[in-house]
Tab-separated table of C-alpha atoms and ligand atoms in Angstrom:
chain	number	residue	atom	x	y	z
A	418	MET	CA	-23.804	-21.126	13.393
A	419	ARG	CA	-20.246	-21.080	14.782
A	420	ALA	CA	-19.062	-23.688	12.273
A	421	LYS	CA	-20.638	-21.686	9.438
A	422	LEU	CA	-18.910	-18.565	10.698
A	423	GLU	CA	-15.495	-20.275	10.707
A	424	ARG	CA	-16.160	-21.444	7.175
A	425	ASP	CA	-17.275	-18.034	5.917
A	426	PHE	CA	-14.334	-16.337	7.599
A	427	ASP	CA	-11.961	-18.679	5.781
A	428	ARG	CA	-13.496	-18.539	2.334
A	429	PHE	CA	-14.079	-14.786	2.374
A	430	LYS	CA	-10.356	-14.203	3.029
A	431	ARG	CA	-9.935	-14.392	-0.722
A	432	ASP	CA	-13.070	-12.633	-1.813
A	433	LEU	CA	-15.687	-10.858	0.275
A	434	PRO	CA	-19.095	-10.823	-1.486
A	435	ARG	CA	-20.142	-7.225	-2.002
A	436	ASP	CA	-23.640	-7.962	-0.775
A	437	PHE	CA	-22.452	-9.631	2.418
A	438	PRO	CA	-25.386	-8.152	4.430
A	439	ALA	CA	-27.821	-10.308	2.420
A	440	HIS	CA	-25.648	-13.351	3.060
A	441	VAL	CA	-25.558	-12.575	6.794
A	442	ARG	CA	-29.317	-12.164	6.871
A	443	GLU	CA	-29.893	-15.490	5.153
A	444	THR	CA	-27.239	-17.542	6.887
A	445	TYR	CA	-27.368	-16.233	10.450
A	446	ARG	CA	-30.737	-14.477	10.501
A	447	ILE	CA	-28.903	-11.337	11.530
A	448	ASP	CA	-30.215	-8.027	10.246
A	449	LEU	CA	-27.267	-5.638	10.073
A	450	ARG	CA	-29.310	-2.644	8.965
A	451	ALA	CA	-28.096	0.599	10.521
A	452	ARG	CA	-28.655	4.342	10.234
A	453	TYR	CA	-26.723	7.496	9.478
A	454	LEU	CA	-28.297	10.940	9.276
A	455	GLY	CA	-31.729	9.429	8.934
A	456	GLU	CA	-30.724	7.214	5.995
A	457	VAL	CA	-31.133	3.456	6.386
A	458	LEU	CA	-27.884	1.611	5.642
A	459	PRO	CA	-27.357	-2.082	4.801
A	460	HIS	CA	-24.862	-2.349	7.697
A	461	PRO	CA	-23.211	0.030	10.180
A	462	ILE	CA	-19.663	0.411	8.821
A	463	GLY	CA	-18.649	3.592	7.022
A	464	LYS	CA	-15.516	5.549	6.328
A	465	ALA	CA	-14.756	8.593	8.484
A	466	SER	CA	-13.762	11.919	6.966
A	467	GLY	CA	-10.050	12.280	6.208
A	468	GLN	CA	-7.210	11.327	3.913
A	469	LEU	CA	-9.027	8.240	2.647
A	470	SER	CA	-11.868	10.165	0.995
A	471	LEU	CA	-9.993	12.707	-1.107
A	472	ASN	CA	-10.732	11.442	-4.597
A	473	ALA	CA	-13.240	9.568	-6.749
A	474	GLY	CA	-10.977	6.501	-7.000
A	475	GLN	CA	-11.121	5.979	-3.238
A	476	LEU	CA	-14.921	6.296	-3.295
A	477	GLU	CA	-15.148	3.803	-6.134
A	478	ASP	CA	-13.089	1.276	-4.124
A	479	ASP	CA	-15.310	1.861	-1.096
A	480	ALA	CA	-18.438	1.230	-3.152
A	481	ALA	CA	-16.914	-1.903	-4.705
A	482	ALA	CA	-15.924	-3.215	-1.270
A	483	GLY	CA	-19.456	-2.668	0.058
A	484	LEU	CA	-18.886	0.051	2.656
A	485	ALA	CA	-22.198	1.508	3.804
A	486	PHE	CA	-21.147	5.162	3.545
A	487	ALA	CA	-18.178	7.488	3.238
A	488	VAL	CA	-17.728	10.995	4.613
A	489	LEU	CA	-15.592	13.218	2.413
A	490	LYS	CA	-12.506	15.062	3.630
A	491	THR	CA	-13.387	18.291	5.504
A	492	LEU	CA	-13.730	21.349	3.292
A	493	ILE	CA	-12.859	24.761	4.765
A	494	ALA	CA	-15.806	27.103	4.111
A	495	GLU	CA	-15.372	30.274	2.059
A	496	ASP	CA	-17.485	33.251	0.978
A	497	GLU	CA	-18.083	34.392	-2.606
A	498	THR	CA	-14.760	36.294	-2.652
A	499	GLY	CA	-12.872	33.147	-1.607
A	500	ALA	CA	-12.186	34.487	1.921
A	501	ARG	CA	-11.898	31.797	4.590
A	502	THR	CA	-11.835	32.715	8.281
A	503	MET	CA	-10.806	29.150	9.120
A	504	GLY	CA	-8.044	29.284	6.484
A	505	ALA	CA	-5.476	28.137	9.053
A	506	TRP	CA	-7.068	24.693	8.639
A	507	ALA	CA	-6.532	24.535	4.877
A	508	ILE	CA	-2.848	23.646	5.026
A	509	HIS	CA	-1.118	21.114	2.815
A	510	GLU	CA	0.552	18.060	4.317
A	511	SER	CA	0.763	14.697	2.660
A	512	LYS	CA	2.892	12.514	4.912
A	513	MET	CA	1.034	10.211	7.282
A	514	LYS	CA	2.621	7.756	9.662
A	515	VAL	CA	0.746	4.705	10.897
A	516	GLU	CA	2.165	4.026	14.353
A	517	ARG	CA	1.558	1.837	17.339
A	518	ARG	CA	0.250	3.899	20.241
A	519	PRO	CA	0.036	2.020	23.537
A	520	THR	CA	-1.978	3.404	26.453
A	521	ASP	CA	-0.176	4.484	29.644
A	522	ALA	CA	-0.889	0.999	30.972
A	523	GLY	CA	0.829	-0.513	27.926
A	524	ARG	CA	-2.172	-1.777	25.943
A	525	PRO	CA	-1.082	-1.817	22.275
A	526	GLY	CA	-3.139	0.071	19.697
A	527	TRP	CA	-2.806	2.030	16.462
A	528	THR	CA	-2.822	5.686	15.587
A	529	VAL	CA	-2.104	7.719	12.465
A	530	THR	CA	0.194	10.683	12.987
A	531	TRP	CA	-0.346	13.493	10.572
A	532	LYS	CA	0.191	17.245	10.773
A	533	GLY	CA	-2.305	18.261	8.109
A	534	ARG	CA	-5.772	19.678	8.601
A	535	GLY	CA	-8.567	20.311	6.061
A	536	TRP	CA	-9.067	20.180	2.259
A	537	ASP	CA	-6.180	22.119	0.728
A	538	ARG	CA	-7.279	22.368	-2.930
A	539	PRO	CA	-9.755	24.729	-4.639
A	540	LEU	CA	-13.473	24.575	-3.845
A	541	GLY	CA	-14.182	23.593	-7.465
A	542	ASP	CA	-12.208	20.352	-7.026
A	543	TYR	CA	-14.212	19.545	-3.911
A	544	LEU	CA	-17.482	20.121	-5.750
A	545	ALA	CA	-16.382	17.698	-8.463
A	546	LEU	CA	-15.816	15.108	-5.721
A	547	VAL	CA	-19.265	15.855	-4.281
A	548	ARG	CA	-20.782	15.231	-7.727
A	549	ALA	CA	-18.955	11.890	-7.997
A	550	GLY	CA	-20.309	11.055	-4.533
A	551	ARG	CA	-23.806	12.113	-5.542
A	552	ASP	CA	-23.728	9.728	-8.518
A	553	LEU	CA	-22.670	6.809	-6.304
A	554	THR	CA	-25.373	7.714	-3.792
A	555	ARG	CA	-28.098	7.947	-6.485
A	556	ALA	CA	-26.986	4.604	-7.901
A	557	GLY	CA	-27.487	3.066	-4.432
A	558	ARG	CA	-23.834	1.982	-4.325
A	559	LEU	CA	-22.464	4.136	-1.489
A	560	LEU	CA	-23.953	6.952	0.589
A	561	VAL	CA	-21.505	9.860	0.336
A	562	VAL	CA	-21.642	12.868	2.672
A	563	PRO	CA	-19.572	16.069	2.485
A	564	SER	CA	-17.914	17.530	5.578
A	565	VAL	CA	-17.276	21.222	6.245
A	566	LYS	CA	-15.482	23.379	8.760
A	567	TYR	CA	-17.388	26.691	8.884
A	568	HIS	CA	-16.506	29.920	10.645
A	569	LEU	CA	-16.479	29.722	14.448
A	570	PRO	CA	-16.484	33.178	16.025
A	571	ARG	CA	-15.278	34.342	19.404
A	572	LEU	CA	-18.067	35.052	21.887
A	573	ALA	CA	-18.407	38.738	21.131
A	574	GLU	CA	-18.279	38.273	17.340
A	575	PRO	CA	-21.097	37.454	14.909
A	576	PHE	CA	-21.023	34.372	12.653
A	577	ARG	CA	-19.756	35.099	9.146
A	578	GLU	CA	-23.014	34.174	7.494
A	579	ALA	CA	-21.590	34.796	4.026
A	580	GLU	CA	-19.264	31.791	4.425
A	581	TYR	CA	-22.116	29.585	5.582
A	582	ARG	CA	-24.346	30.797	2.750
A	583	TYR	CA	-21.891	30.579	-0.111
A	584	THR	CA	-20.342	27.225	0.752
A	585	THR	CA	-23.640	25.525	1.596
A	586	ALA	CA	-25.252	26.839	-1.587
A	587	GLN	CA	-22.358	25.476	-3.650
A	588	LEU	CA	-22.710	22.058	-2.023
A	589	ALA	CA	-26.481	22.080	-2.536
A	590	ASP	CA	-26.011	23.015	-6.184
A	591	ALA	CA	-23.610	20.102	-6.674
A	592	TRP	CA	-25.899	17.696	-4.820
A	593	ARG	CA	-28.995	18.895	-6.740
A	594	GLU	CA	-31.783	16.905	-5.035
A	595	PRO	CA	-32.894	17.383	-1.431
A	596	PRO	CA	-32.129	16.605	1.240
A	597	LEU	CA	-28.546	17.796	1.482
A	598	LEU	CA	-26.602	15.872	4.130
A	599	VAL	CA	-23.662	17.661	5.739
A	600	GLU	CA	-21.248	16.821	8.496
A	601	LYS	CA	-19.745	19.749	10.431
A	602	ASP	CA	-16.309	18.979	11.817
A	603	PHE	CA	-15.040	20.147	15.205
A	604	SER	CA	-11.495	18.847	14.947
A	605	PRO	CA	-8.833	17.878	17.488
A	606	THR	CA	-6.582	20.701	16.306
A	607	LEU	CA	-9.470	23.061	17.047
A	608	ALA	CA	-9.770	21.467	20.495
A	609	GLY	CA	-6.065	22.217	20.949
A	610	ASP	CA	-6.415	25.809	19.685
A	611	ALA	CA	-6.773	28.899	21.887
A	612	LEU	CA	-10.221	29.397	20.252
A	613	ALA	CA	-11.459	26.411	22.257
A	614	ASP	CA	-10.209	27.604	25.663
A	615	ASP	CA	-13.600	28.999	26.595
A	616	ARG	CA	-16.478	26.676	27.463
A	617	ALA	CA	-19.197	29.258	26.899
A	618	GLN	CA	-17.777	29.922	23.440
A	619	ILE	CA	-17.873	26.213	22.537
A	620	LEU	CA	-21.451	25.842	23.789
A	621	ARG	CA	-22.532	28.825	21.729
A	622	TRP	CA	-21.024	27.232	18.590
A	623	LEU	CA	-22.851	23.971	19.218
A	624	GLU	CA	-26.158	25.702	19.709
A	625	GLU	CA	-25.780	28.072	16.776
A	626	VAL	CA	-23.963	26.113	14.063
A	627	PRO	CA	-26.800	23.740	13.054
A	628	ARG	CA	-29.121	26.761	12.870
A	629	GLN	CA	-26.636	28.697	10.752
A	630	ILE	CA	-26.293	25.811	8.300
A	631	ARG	CA	-30.068	25.387	8.043
A	632	ALA	CA	-30.570	29.109	7.465
A	633	ALA	CA	-27.830	29.090	4.825
A	634	SER	CA	-29.068	26.118	2.822
A	635	PRO	CA	-31.265	26.695	-0.228
A	636	MET	CA	-32.701	23.190	0.182
A	637	PRO	CA	-33.745	21.047	3.190
A	638	VAL	CA	-30.594	19.912	4.976
A	639	ARG	CA	-29.718	17.334	7.622
A	640	VAL	CA	-26.764	18.218	9.804
A	641	ALA	CA	-24.403	15.898	11.647
A	642	VAL	CA	-22.067	17.585	14.096
A	643	LYS	CA	-18.783	15.794	14.670
A	644	LEU	CA	-17.919	16.731	18.213
A	645	MET	CA	-14.331	17.244	19.278
A	646	ASN	CA	-12.889	15.809	22.431
A	647	ALA	CA	-12.584	19.139	24.237
A	648	ARG	CA	-9.766	19.657	26.719
A	649	PHE	CA	-12.188	19.589	29.627
A	650	ASP	CA	-13.640	16.810	31.760
A	651	ASP	CA	-16.205	14.154	30.854
A	652	ARG	CA	-19.023	16.248	32.283
A	653	PHE	CA	-18.356	19.018	29.828
A	654	GLN	CA	-18.281	16.455	27.012
A	655	VAL	CA	-21.853	15.465	27.956
A	656	GLU	CA	-22.782	19.127	28.217
A	657	MET	CA	-21.574	19.600	24.658
A	658	MET	CA	-23.839	16.785	23.474
A	659	ASP	CA	-26.745	18.259	25.384
A	660	GLY	CA	-26.092	21.658	23.915
A	661	CYS	CA	-26.180	20.426	20.341
A	662	ARG	CA	-29.816	19.415	20.064
A	663	GLY	CA	-30.323	21.316	16.847
A	664	ALA	CA	-28.280	18.711	14.979
A	665	ASN	CA	-29.891	15.695	13.324
A	666	ALA	CA	-26.964	13.496	14.347
A	667	LEU	CA	-23.809	13.641	16.455
A	668	VAL	CA	-20.558	11.947	15.504
A	669	VAL	CA	-18.937	10.920	18.806
A	670	PHE	CA	-16.083	11.907	19.192
A	671	ASN	CA	-13.148	13.111	17.089
A	672	ARG	CA	-9.559	12.282	18.069
A	673	LEU	CA	-7.710	13.411	21.177
A	674	PHE	CA	-5.114	16.169	21.019
A	675	ASP	CA	-1.590	15.681	22.339
A	676	PRO	CA	-0.405	19.194	23.251
A	677	LYS	CA	3.209	18.079	23.808
A	678	ARG	CA	3.636	16.709	20.302
A	679	GLY	CA	1.065	19.079	18.803
A	680	VAL	CA	-0.747	16.205	17.042
A	681	ALA	CA	-4.084	14.419	17.144
A	682	TYR	CA	-4.108	10.766	18.163
A	683	GLY	CA	-6.361	7.762	18.619
A	684	GLY	CA	-6.020	4.202	19.891
A	685	TRP	CA	-7.459	2.828	23.130
A	686	ASP	CA	-7.233	6.140	24.986
A	687	LEU	CA	-9.692	7.503	22.449
A	688	SER	CA	-12.206	4.652	22.584
A	689	ASP	CA	-11.964	4.480	26.408
A	690	ARG	CA	-12.797	8.153	26.694
A	691	ASN	CA	-15.546	8.058	24.073
A	692	LEU	CA	-17.288	5.020	25.538
A	693	ARG	CA	-16.983	6.352	29.080
A	694	VAL	CA	-18.669	9.620	28.112
A	695	LEU	CA	-21.430	7.850	26.178
A	696	LYS	CA	-22.094	5.571	29.124
A	697	GLY	CA	-22.497	8.573	31.393
A	698	MET	CA	-25.277	10.078	29.312
A	699	ALA	CA	-28.824	10.114	30.539
A	700	PRO	CA	-31.304	8.108	28.402
A	701	GLY	CA	-33.542	9.871	25.938
A	702	VAL	CA	-31.562	13.058	25.479
A	703	SER	CA	-29.573	12.754	22.303
A	704	PRO	CA	-30.205	12.994	18.566
A	705	GLU	CA	-29.028	10.073	16.429
A	706	LEU	CA	-25.459	8.974	17.287
A	707	THR	CA	-22.657	7.689	15.087
A	708	GLY	CA	-19.508	6.360	16.747
A	709	THR	CA	-15.916	7.003	15.779
A	710	GLY	CA	-12.608	6.183	17.443
A	711	ASN	CA	-10.443	3.059	17.526
A	712	ILE	CA	-12.970	0.858	15.787
A	713	CYS	CA	-10.691	-2.071	15.006
A	714	SER	CA	-13.035	-5.004	15.671
A	715	GLY	CA	-16.676	-6.004	15.533
A	716	ARG	CA	-16.641	-6.090	19.333
A	717	MET	CA	-15.738	-2.408	19.361
A	718	ILE	CA	-18.627	-1.685	16.973
A	719	LEU	CA	-20.909	-3.428	19.463
A	720	ALA	CA	-19.522	-1.383	22.359
A	721	TYR	CA	-20.458	1.831	20.534
A	722	ALA	CA	-23.806	0.387	19.417
A	723	ARG	CA	-24.790	-0.587	22.948
A	724	ARG	CA	-24.180	3.008	23.970
A	725	GLY	CA	-26.607	4.250	21.354
A	726	CYS	CA	-24.575	4.542	18.116
A	727	GLU	CA	-26.551	3.480	15.063
A	728	SER	CA	-23.513	3.324	12.750
A	729	VAL	CA	-19.739	3.757	12.977
A	730	GLN	CA	-17.067	5.728	11.120
A	731	VAL	CA	-13.644	4.125	10.707
A	732	HIS	CA	-10.345	5.694	9.622
A	733	THR	CA	-7.252	4.125	11.218
A	734	PHE	CA	-8.360	0.511	10.691
A	735	PHE	CA	-8.371	1.137	6.929
A	736	GLN	CA	-4.691	2.102	7.079
A	737	LEU	CA	-2.971	-0.811	8.810
A	738	PRO	CA	-0.103	-2.768	7.264
A	739	LEU	CA	-1.585	-5.538	5.089
A	740	SER	CA	-0.106	-8.182	7.394
A	741	GLU	CA	-2.504	-7.026	10.144
A	742	TYR	CA	-5.617	-8.181	8.270
A	743	PRO	CA	-6.607	-11.859	8.234
A	744	ALA	CA	-7.773	-11.579	4.580
A	745	THR	CA	-5.208	-12.509	1.944
A	746	HIS	CA	-6.743	-10.672	-1.025
A	747	GLY	CA	-8.662	-7.483	-1.712
A	748	THR	CA	-8.459	-3.766	-1.071
A	749	ARG	CA	-8.038	-2.441	2.483
A	750	PRO	CA	-11.760	-1.612	2.785
A	751	GLN	CA	-12.584	-5.209	1.786
A	752	ARG	CA	-10.062	-6.696	4.180
A	753	ALA	CA	-11.243	-4.446	6.978
A	754	LEU	CA	-14.902	-5.365	6.430
A	755	HIS	CA	-13.989	-9.044	6.369
A	756	ALA	CA	-12.317	-8.812	9.801
A	757	LEU	CA	-14.904	-6.479	11.348
A	758	VAL	CA	-17.885	-8.609	10.314
A	759	PHE	CA	-16.706	-12.223	10.017
A	760	HIS	CA	-13.886	-12.692	12.542
A	761	PRO	CA	-14.986	-15.803	14.470
A	762	GLN	CA	-14.057	-14.366	17.881
A	763	ASP	CA	-14.016	-10.571	17.556
A	764	GLY	CA	-16.344	-9.947	14.607
A	765	LEU	CA	-19.786	-8.392	14.583
A	766	ILE	CA	-21.599	-11.680	13.914
A	767	ALA	CA	-19.718	-13.542	16.663
A	768	GLY	CA	-20.419	-10.703	19.089
A	769	MET	CA	-24.137	-10.569	18.294
A	770	LEU	CA	-24.452	-14.362	18.676
A	771	ASP	CA	-22.711	-14.073	22.073
A	772	LEU	CA	-25.118	-11.356	23.185
A	773	GLU	CA	-27.995	-13.608	22.182
A	774	ALA	CA	-26.519	-16.502	24.163
A	775	GLN	CA	-26.227	-14.194	27.196
A	776	GLY	CA	-29.856	-13.169	26.834
A	777	GLU	CA	-28.900	-9.562	26.099
A	778	LEU	CA	-30.182	-9.481	22.545
A	779	VAL	CA	-33.447	-11.150	21.606
A	780	ARG	CA	-34.584	-12.254	18.153
A	781	GLN	CA	-37.508	-10.327	16.703
A	782	GLY	CA	-39.517	-12.337	14.186
A	783	GLY	CA	-36.561	-14.740	14.033
A	784	ASP	CA	-33.894	-12.078	13.411
A	785	LEU	CA	-31.206	-10.529	15.580
A	786	ARG	CA	-31.192	-6.841	14.685
A	787	PHE	CA	-28.234	-4.490	14.911
A	788	LEU	CA	-30.511	-1.528	15.520
A	789	ASP	CA	-31.979	-3.229	18.608
A	790	LEU	CA	-28.595	-3.025	20.346
A	791	GLY	CA	-28.977	0.598	21.357
A	792	ALA	CA	-32.687	0.417	22.057
A	793	HIS	CA	-32.168	1.242	25.714
A	794	ALA	CA	-29.561	3.914	25.164
A	795	HIS	CA	-29.956	7.637	24.793
A	796	ARG	CA	-32.178	8.235	21.788
A	797	ALA	CA	-35.028	10.574	22.457
A	798	GLY	CA	-38.319	8.720	21.928
B	1337	LIG	C1	-4.965	11.321	8.855
B	1337	LIG	C2	-6.303	11.676	9.395
B	1337	LIG	C3	-7.010	12.749	8.852
B	1337	LIG	C4	-8.266	13.091	9.348
B	1337	LIG	N1	-8.938	14.148	8.792
B	1337	LIG	C5	-10.190	14.436	9.234
B	1337	LIG	C6	-10.957	15.461	8.617
B	1337	LIG	O1	-10.520	16.139	7.684
B	1337	LIG	N2	-12.202	15.703	9.094
B	1337	LIG	C7	-12.748	14.985	10.127
B	1337	LIG	O2	-13.891	15.218	10.502
B	1337	LIG	N3	-12.044	13.991	10.723
B	1337	LIG	C8	-10.784	13.707	10.301
B	1337	LIG	N4	-10.085	12.686	10.898
B	1337	LIG	C9	-10.690	11.944	12.016
B	1337	LIG	C10	-11.323	10.644	11.511
B	1337	LIG	O3	-12.378	10.932	10.649
B	1337	LIG	C11	-11.834	9.741	12.651
B	1337	LIG	O4	-13.010	10.288	13.197
B	1337	LIG	C12	-10.821	9.549	13.761
B	1337	LIG	O5	-9.536	9.290	13.234
B	1337	LIG	C13	-11.221	8.411	14.722
B	1337	LIG	O6	-11.352	7.197	14.025
B	1337	LIG	P1	-10.167	6.103	13.957
B	1337	LIG	O7	-9.757	5.799	15.376
B	1337	LIG	O8	-10.789	4.945	13.250
B	1337	LIG	O9	-9.043	6.703	13.187
B	1337	LIG	C14	-8.818	12.343	10.409
B	1337	LIG	C15	-8.112	11.256	10.944
B	1337	LIG	C16	-6.873	10.920	10.457
B	1337	LIG	C17	-6.157	9.749	11.051
């Protein structure tokens, strides 16, 4: 197995087969199947919402590379008059800087520094992107999911239902066939905003927002809530997860906020915090989980999976300088997949074979199964 893995790693540097999950199944008897928002995926690796899912060309590259899913950039909700209460998040900013971000202890990692926020073009452009995503999804080439930031009121205020209704109806109209899948973003800049100073206010959002989206949708809808890393302790982070039971899935957790620089960041601080919080959760309490944060190796995918995540969403690792990937050819999504899956020490296959050797993952009907990794984690039932 190890010799085969070395060989595959080398030959796929030039050209990763699009249907690598079938190859992995045949060669290693490893079943990479995963799940996001109730949909079965050929493997766990998807693209997180952001600057890498802004146009149809990026989605086409993702489908060609063989990513399992892509979440579109976050749209800022509006009502039928075009009014947006969260309009402060629809600002334009194009410059991103990929930087090294070491932890306090000096461990090197990567982050992307960027001052922008949500989708900054007209709703109509976003709907065209949703339609392109729908076509890829229907063709079985790439599951595409829109992301929205809807109105979040202060405690004494009502929800602006008109924004929920209008925006969700527009998305449903573009998607056409049920179910509609939607991710709701709670972003790091929101975590850093005065709106998120109040714990009771945050808990009310988490309880209410999935209900608001369901009530607003003209067709059956599945809701993933992407939780922010709030500026409170780990216990409150677990409380947030507990309080969001109305969601079908939780994305855990969006980037940290650096109040001194006024920017969001990732790297090891992010994955340390995320994994620590997930580890502290009681079993059997959570809806489906999807991990995000510093996923730069197959080993990191396994760390999230063993804490209950049934898929992962990657952003920063798709943006590294080309010299950081072992592959010599291909788009960044292809090169990233190659490293994440086939790296002979740090890849997903190597990690799953190690877990088998340690007796921590057992073959079922001859196969090692990705979805067995979190079997003892937090999923209800
Ligand atoms: C430049 C940039 C823009 C992002 N924009 C969004 C966004 O619009 N909506 C969202 O939900 N997450 C957004 N994110 C967060 C990512 O989706 C992802 O969850 C986060 O960066 C952690 O993953 P990573 O460590 O692989 O980057 C953004 C991240 C970056 C780096």
